[in-house]
């Protein structure tokens, strides 16, 4: 079913494009600054989503995505309801298409976290309200809006930025690559052989003008980098195979890698972290780590994504 002309799905960053992502970040910075001393549940005075309801649909676990969308919606004057696969008919096999059509008559927008990306595309095809990707096995675009906001807050303009990724070529990396092509930063990807990102995302970044380097050398990727990023070696739904963990061992972000980067480089991680695996405690807790501001920024980024999806941000 068609969306109203002003409304938009946010399945991936390319749905928004560079100008809208820049607008999202600018609005997030303004709204965040305006409410710096307010209680977290206080509603923004303009209440742009007053009367709107967002359904949060989870087929996988979540802490940050769930809480940040809930608080984001409250701060914008709206409300949420939570639907978890295990306690809804989705978990008993009701189709995505029927769920989309029912929810579209009951709520004003749907956020879905699921496994197969085809499911969120199916949800969007059958929904007549905006559908937002809260993570699939393929991508995690909301996370990357928060990450870009964090980088900019640290005084690092995006064009020409050197971002280095370590470990598994996963959903979070895919959205970083998509962002790189749109926002014109470069990505060095250090993975073990066999764990590279989907070539489709590498091509997308390169088509956008990003310089993407694929390497098996963590040390090469870290050299003179501005931002070092990693994520869990075993994403939700994957087997914790001993061979994979062994292959990842030399991609741990540690002090030696941080010292290869620029002296003002920052460390990012979407969380949840497995300290001692993909990152050492020294780096995770160290002065260059921005992981907790990054987590907080999920709220501010989500607000911008919601406003854009409702056509209230161009
Ligand atoms: N980073 C992130 O999406 O965290 P959750 O899995 O807790 O939502
Ligand atoms: N790559 C991780 C991200 C979690 C937020 C996963 O999919 O489990």
Coordinates of C-alpha atoms and ligand atoms in Angstrom, one line a residue:
X1 CA 0.0 0.0 0.0
X2 CA 1.1 3.5 -0.7
X3 CA 2.3 5.9 2.0
X4 CA 0.8 9.4 2.2
X5 CA 2.9 11.6 -0.1
X6 CA 4.6 13.3 2.8
X7 CA 5.6 10.1 4.7
X8 CA 8.7 7.9 4.1
X9 CA 10.1 4.5 4.9
X10 CA 13.6 4.4 6.4
X11 CA 14.9 1.0 5.5
X12 CA 18.4 2.1 4.7
X13 CA 20.4 5.4 4.7
X14 CA 20.0 5.7 0.9
X15 CA 16.2 6.1 1.4
X16 CA 17.0 9.5 3.0
X17 CA 20.1 10.6 1.0
X18 CA 22.9 12.9 1.9
X19 CA 21.0 16.1 2.4
X20 CA 18.4 14.5 4.6
X21 CA 21.1 12.9 6.7
X22 CA 22.8 16.2 7.1
X23 CA 19.4 17.7 8.1
X24 CA 18.8 14.9 10.6
X25 CA 22.2 15.5 12.3
X26 CA 21.6 19.3 12.4
X27 CA 18.2 18.9 14.0
X28 CA 19.5 16.3 16.5
X29 CA 22.2 18.7 17.5
X30 CA 19.7 21.5 18.0
X31 CA 17.1 19.5 19.9
X32 CA 19.8 17.9 22.1
X33 CA 21.3 21.3 23.0
X34 CA 17.9 22.8 23.8
X35 CA 17.0 20.1 26.3
X36 CA 20.4 19.6 27.9
X37 CA 19.2 20.4 31.4
X38 CA 15.7 19.0 31.2
X39 CA 14.4 15.7 32.6
X40 CA 14.7 12.9 30.0
X41 CA 11.0 12.4 29.8
X42 CA 10.1 16.1 29.3
X43 CA 8.4 16.7 26.0
X44 CA 10.0 19.1 23.5
X45 CA 7.9 22.3 23.5
X46 CA 6.8 22.0 19.9
X47 CA 5.5 18.4 20.4
X48 CA 5.9 17.6 16.7
X49 CA 4.5 14.0 17.0
X50 CA 1.7 14.8 19.5
X51 CA -1.0 12.2 19.1
X52 CA 1.1 9.8 17.0
X53 CA 1.8 6.2 18.1
X54 CA 4.9 4.2 17.0
X55 CA 4.8 0.4 17.2
X56 CA 8.2 -1.1 18.2
X57 CA 8.3 -4.6 16.8
X58 CA 11.2 -6.9 17.9
X59 CA 12.0 -10.3 16.5
X60 CA 15.5 -10.0 18.2
X61 CA 16.8 -8.7 21.5
X62 CA 17.5 -5.0 22.1
X63 CA 18.3 -2.5 24.9
X64 CA 19.4 0.7 23.1
X65 CA 17.1 0.6 20.1
X66 CA 14.1 -0.2 22.3
X67 CA 14.7 2.4 24.9
X68 CA 15.9 5.2 22.6
X69 CA 12.9 4.9 20.3
X70 CA 10.6 4.9 23.3
X71 CA 12.2 8.0 24.8
X72 CA 12.6 9.7 21.4
X73 CA 8.9 9.3 20.8
X74 CA 7.9 10.6 24.2
X75 CA 10.2 13.6 23.8
X76 CA 8.5 14.4 20.5
X77 CA 5.1 14.2 22.2
X78 CA 4.0 10.8 20.9
X79 CA 3.6 7.4 22.4
X80 CA 4.8 3.8 21.7
X81 CA 3.6 0.3 22.0
X82 CA 5.9 -2.7 22.2
X83 CA 5.3 -5.9 20.2
X84 CA 7.8 -8.8 20.8
X85 CA 7.7 -11.8 18.5
X86 CA 7.6 -14.2 21.4
X87 CA 4.4 -12.7 22.8
X88 CA 2.6 -11.7 19.6
X89 CA 1.1 -13.6 16.7
X90 CA 4.2 -12.9 14.6
X91 CA 6.0 -15.5 16.7
X92 CA 3.3 -18.0 15.8
X93 CA 3.6 -17.5 12.1
X94 CA 1.2 -14.6 11.2
X95 CA 2.5 -13.1 8.0
X96 CA 4.5 -9.9 7.8
X97 CA 2.0 -8.7 5.2
X98 CA -1.0 -9.2 7.4
X99 CA 0.8 -7.7 10.4
X100 CA 1.7 -4.6 8.3
X101 CA -1.9 -4.1 7.2
X102 CA -3.3 -4.5 10.7
X103 CA -0.7 -2.3 12.3
X104 CA -1.2 0.4 9.7
X105 CA -4.8 0.7 10.8
X106 CA -3.8 1.0 14.5
X107 CA -0.6 3.0 14.7
X108 CA 1.1 5.8 12.8
X109 CA 4.5 4.3 12.2
X110 CA 6.3 0.9 12.7
X111 CA 9.9 0.2 13.8
X112 CA 10.9 -3.4 13.1
X113 CA 14.0 -5.3 14.2
X114 CA 14.3 -8.6 12.4
X115 CA 16.7 -11.1 10.9
X116 CA 16.1 -11.3 7.1
X117 CA 16.1 -7.9 5.4
X118 CA 13.5 -9.2 3.0
X119 CA 11.1 -9.1 5.9
X120 CA 11.4 -5.4 6.4
X121 CA 11.0 -4.8 2.7
X122 CA 7.8 -6.9 2.9
X123 CA 6.6 -4.9 5.8
X124 CA 7.2 -1.7 3.9
X125 CA 5.4 -3.0 0.8
X126 CA 2.3 -3.8 2.8
X127 CA 2.3 -0.9 5.3
X128 CA 0.6 2.4 4.7
X129 CA 2.5 4.1 7.5
X130 CA 6.3 4.7 7.7
X131 CA 8.4 1.6 8.4
X132 CA 11.8 2.2 10.1
X133 CA 14.7 -0.4 10.2
X134 CA 15.7 -1.0 13.8
X135 CA 18.4 -3.5 12.5
X136 CA 18.3 -6.5 10.2
X137 CA 21.0 -9.0 9.4
X138 CA 21.9 -6.7 6.4
X139 CA 22.0 -3.2 7.9
X140 CA 21.6 -0.9 11.0
X141 CA 21.0 2.6 9.6
X142 CA 19.6 4.2 12.8
X143 CA 22.8 3.3 14.6
X144 CA 24.9 5.1 11.9
X145 CA 22.9 8.3 12.2
X146 CA 23.9 8.3 15.9
X147 CA 27.5 7.5 15.0
X148 CA 27.7 10.3 12.5
X149 CA 26.2 12.7 15.1
X150 CA 28.9 11.5 17.6
X151 CA 31.7 12.0 15.2
X152 CA 30.5 15.6 14.3
X153 CA 30.1 16.4 18.0
X154 CA 33.8 15.4 18.5
X155 CA 34.7 18.2 16.0
X156 CA 35.3 15.9 13.0
X157 CA 33.7 17.0 9.7
X158 CA 32.6 14.0 7.7
X159 CA 34.1 14.7 4.2
X160 CA 37.5 13.2 4.0
X161 CA 37.3 11.5 7.4
X162 CA 39.3 8.2 7.7
X163 CA 37.2 5.6 9.4
X164 CA 38.8 2.2 10.2
X165 CA 36.7 -0.9 10.9
X166 CA 38.0 -4.0 12.6
X167 CA 36.6 -7.6 12.8
X168 CA 33.5 -8.9 11.3
X169 CA 32.1 -7.5 8.0
X170 CA 28.6 -7.2 9.4
X171 CA 25.3 -5.2 9.3
X172 CA 26.8 -2.2 11.2
X173 CA 29.7 -2.0 8.7
X174 CA 27.3 -2.2 5.8
X175 CA 25.5 0.9 7.0
X176 CA 28.9 2.7 7.6
X177 CA 29.8 1.9 4.0
X178 CA 26.5 3.2 2.8
X179 CA 27.0 6.4 4.8
X180 CA 30.5 6.8 3.5
X181 CA 29.3 7.0 -0.1
X182 CA 26.6 9.5 0.8
X183 CA 28.6 11.7 3.2
X184 CA 32.0 11.4 1.4
X185 CA 34.2 9.8 4.0
X186 CA 36.7 7.0 3.5
X187 CA 36.6 3.5 5.1
X188 CA 39.5 1.1 5.8
X189 CA 38.0 -2.3 6.5
X190 CA 40.2 -4.9 8.3
X191 CA 38.7 -8.3 8.4
X192 CA 40.0 -11.9 8.3
X193 CA 39.6 -13.6 4.9
X194 CA 36.1 -14.8 4.5
X195 CA 34.5 -12.2 6.7
X196 CA 34.5 -9.2 4.3
X197 CA 31.4 -7.0 4.0
X198 CA 28.9 -7.7 1.2
X199 CA 30.5 -6.4 -2.0
X200 CA 27.2 -4.6 -2.8
X201 CA 27.9 -2.1 0.1
X202 CA 31.6 -1.7 -0.9
X203 CA 30.4 -0.8 -4.5
X204 CA 27.8 1.6 -3.1
X205 CA 30.4 3.4 -1.1
X206 CA 32.8 3.6 -4.0
X207 CA 30.1 4.8 -6.4
X208 CA 29.5 7.6 -4.0
X209 CA 33.2 8.6 -4.2
X210 CA 34.4 7.0 -0.9
X211 CA 37.8 5.4 -0.9
X212 CA 37.3 2.0 0.5
X213 CA 40.3 -0.2 1.4
X214 CA 39.8 -3.9 2.2
X215 CA 42.7 -5.4 4.0
X216 CA 43.6 -8.3 6.3
X217 CA 46.0 -6.0 8.3
X218 CA 44.5 -4.3 11.3
X219 CA 47.7 -2.3 11.7
X220 CA 47.4 -1.0 8.1
X221 CA 43.8 0.0 8.6
X222 CA 44.5 1.9 11.9
X223 CA 47.4 4.0 10.5
X224 CA 46.5 7.7 10.8
X225 CA 42.8 6.9 11.1
X226 CA 40.4 9.5 12.6
X227 CA 37.8 7.0 13.9
X228 CA 38.3 3.3 14.9
X229 CA 35.1 1.2 15.1
X230 CA 34.4 -2.4 15.9
X231 CA 31.5 -4.6 16.9
X232 CA 30.8 -8.0 18.3
X233 CA 32.4 -10.9 16.5
X234 CA 29.2 -12.9 16.8
X235 CA 26.1 -11.0 15.8
X236 CA 22.6 -12.0 16.9
X237 CA 21.5 -15.2 15.3
X238 CA 25.0 -16.3 14.4
X239 CA 26.8 -19.4 15.8
X240 CA 29.6 -18.6 18.2
X241 CA 31.9 -20.9 16.2
X242 CA 35.4 -21.4 17.7
X243 CA 36.9 -21.0 14.2
X244 CA 35.3 -17.6 13.8
X245 CA 36.5 -16.3 17.2
X246 CA 40.0 -17.6 16.4
X247 CA 40.0 -15.8 13.0
X248 CA 38.9 -12.6 14.7
X249 CA 41.6 -12.6 17.5
X250 CA 44.1 -10.4 15.7
X251 CA 41.5 -7.7 14.9
X252 CA 40.9 -6.8 18.6
X253 CA 41.1 -3.0 19.0
X254 CA 43.9 -2.4 21.6
X255 CA 46.3 0.3 22.6
X256 CA 48.8 -0.6 19.9
X257 CA 46.1 0.0 17.2
X258 CA 44.9 3.2 18.9
X259 CA 48.5 4.5 18.9
X260 CA 48.8 3.9 15.1
X261 CA 45.8 6.2 14.6
X262 CA 45.8 10.0 14.8
X263 CA 46.5 11.3 18.3
X264 CA 42.9 12.7 18.5
X265 CA 41.3 9.6 17.1
X266 CA 38.1 8.3 18.7
X267 CA 36.8 4.8 19.4
X268 CA 33.2 3.8 18.6
X269 CA 31.2 0.7 19.3
X270 CA 27.5 0.3 18.8
X271 CA 27.2 -1.9 21.9
X272 CA 26.6 -4.4 23.4
X273 CA 30.4 -4.9 23.7
X274 CA 32.4 -8.0 24.6
X275 CA 35.3 -6.4 26.3
X276 CA 38.3 -8.7 26.0
X277 CA 37.2 -9.9 22.6
X278 CA 36.7 -7.2 20.0
X279 CA 38.2 -4.4 22.2
X280 CA 40.4 -4.3 25.2
X281 CA 39.2 -2.9 28.5
X282 CA 42.0 -0.2 28.2
X283 CA 40.5 1.1 25.0
X284 CA 36.9 0.7 25.9
X285 CA 37.3 2.6 29.2
X286 CA 40.0 4.9 27.9
X287 CA 39.9 8.6 27.1
X288 CA 39.4 8.2 23.4
X289 CA 36.3 6.0 23.8
X290 CA 33.0 7.7 22.9
X291 CA 30.8 4.7 23.3
X292 CA 28.5 6.1 25.9
X293 CA 27.9 9.5 24.2
X294 CA 27.4 7.3 21.1
X295 CA 24.7 5.3 22.9
X296 CA 23.0 8.4 24.2
X297 CA 22.9 9.8 20.7
X298 CA 20.6 7.0 19.6
X299 CA 17.8 9.0 21.2
X300 CA 18.7 12.2 19.4
X301 CA 19.3 10.4 16.1
X302 CA 16.0 8.4 16.4
X303 CA 14.1 11.7 16.9
X304 CA 15.5 13.0 13.6
X305 CA 14.7 9.7 11.8
X306 CA 11.1 9.8 13.1
X307 CA 10.6 13.4 12.1
X308 CA 12.0 12.7 8.6
X309 CA 9.8 9.6 8.2
X310 CA 6.7 11.8 9.1
X311 CA 7.8 14.4 6.5
X312 CA 8.6 16.9 9.2
X313 CA 12.3 17.2 8.3
X314 CA 13.5 17.6 4.8
Ligands
LIG1 N1 23.4 -0.8 19.3 C1 22.2 -1.4 19.4 O1 21.4 -1.4 18.4 O2 21.9 -1.9 20.6 P1 20.7 -2.8 21.0 O3 20.9 -4.1 20.3 O4 20.7 -2.9 22.5 O5 19.4 -2.2 20.5
LIG2 N1 26.1 -6.7 14.7 C1 25.3 -6.7 15.9 C2 24.8 -5.4 16.2 C3 24.0 -5.3 17.5 C4 23.5 -3.9 17.8 C5 24.2 -7.7 15.8 O1 23.6 -7.8 14.7 O2 24.0 -8.5 16.7

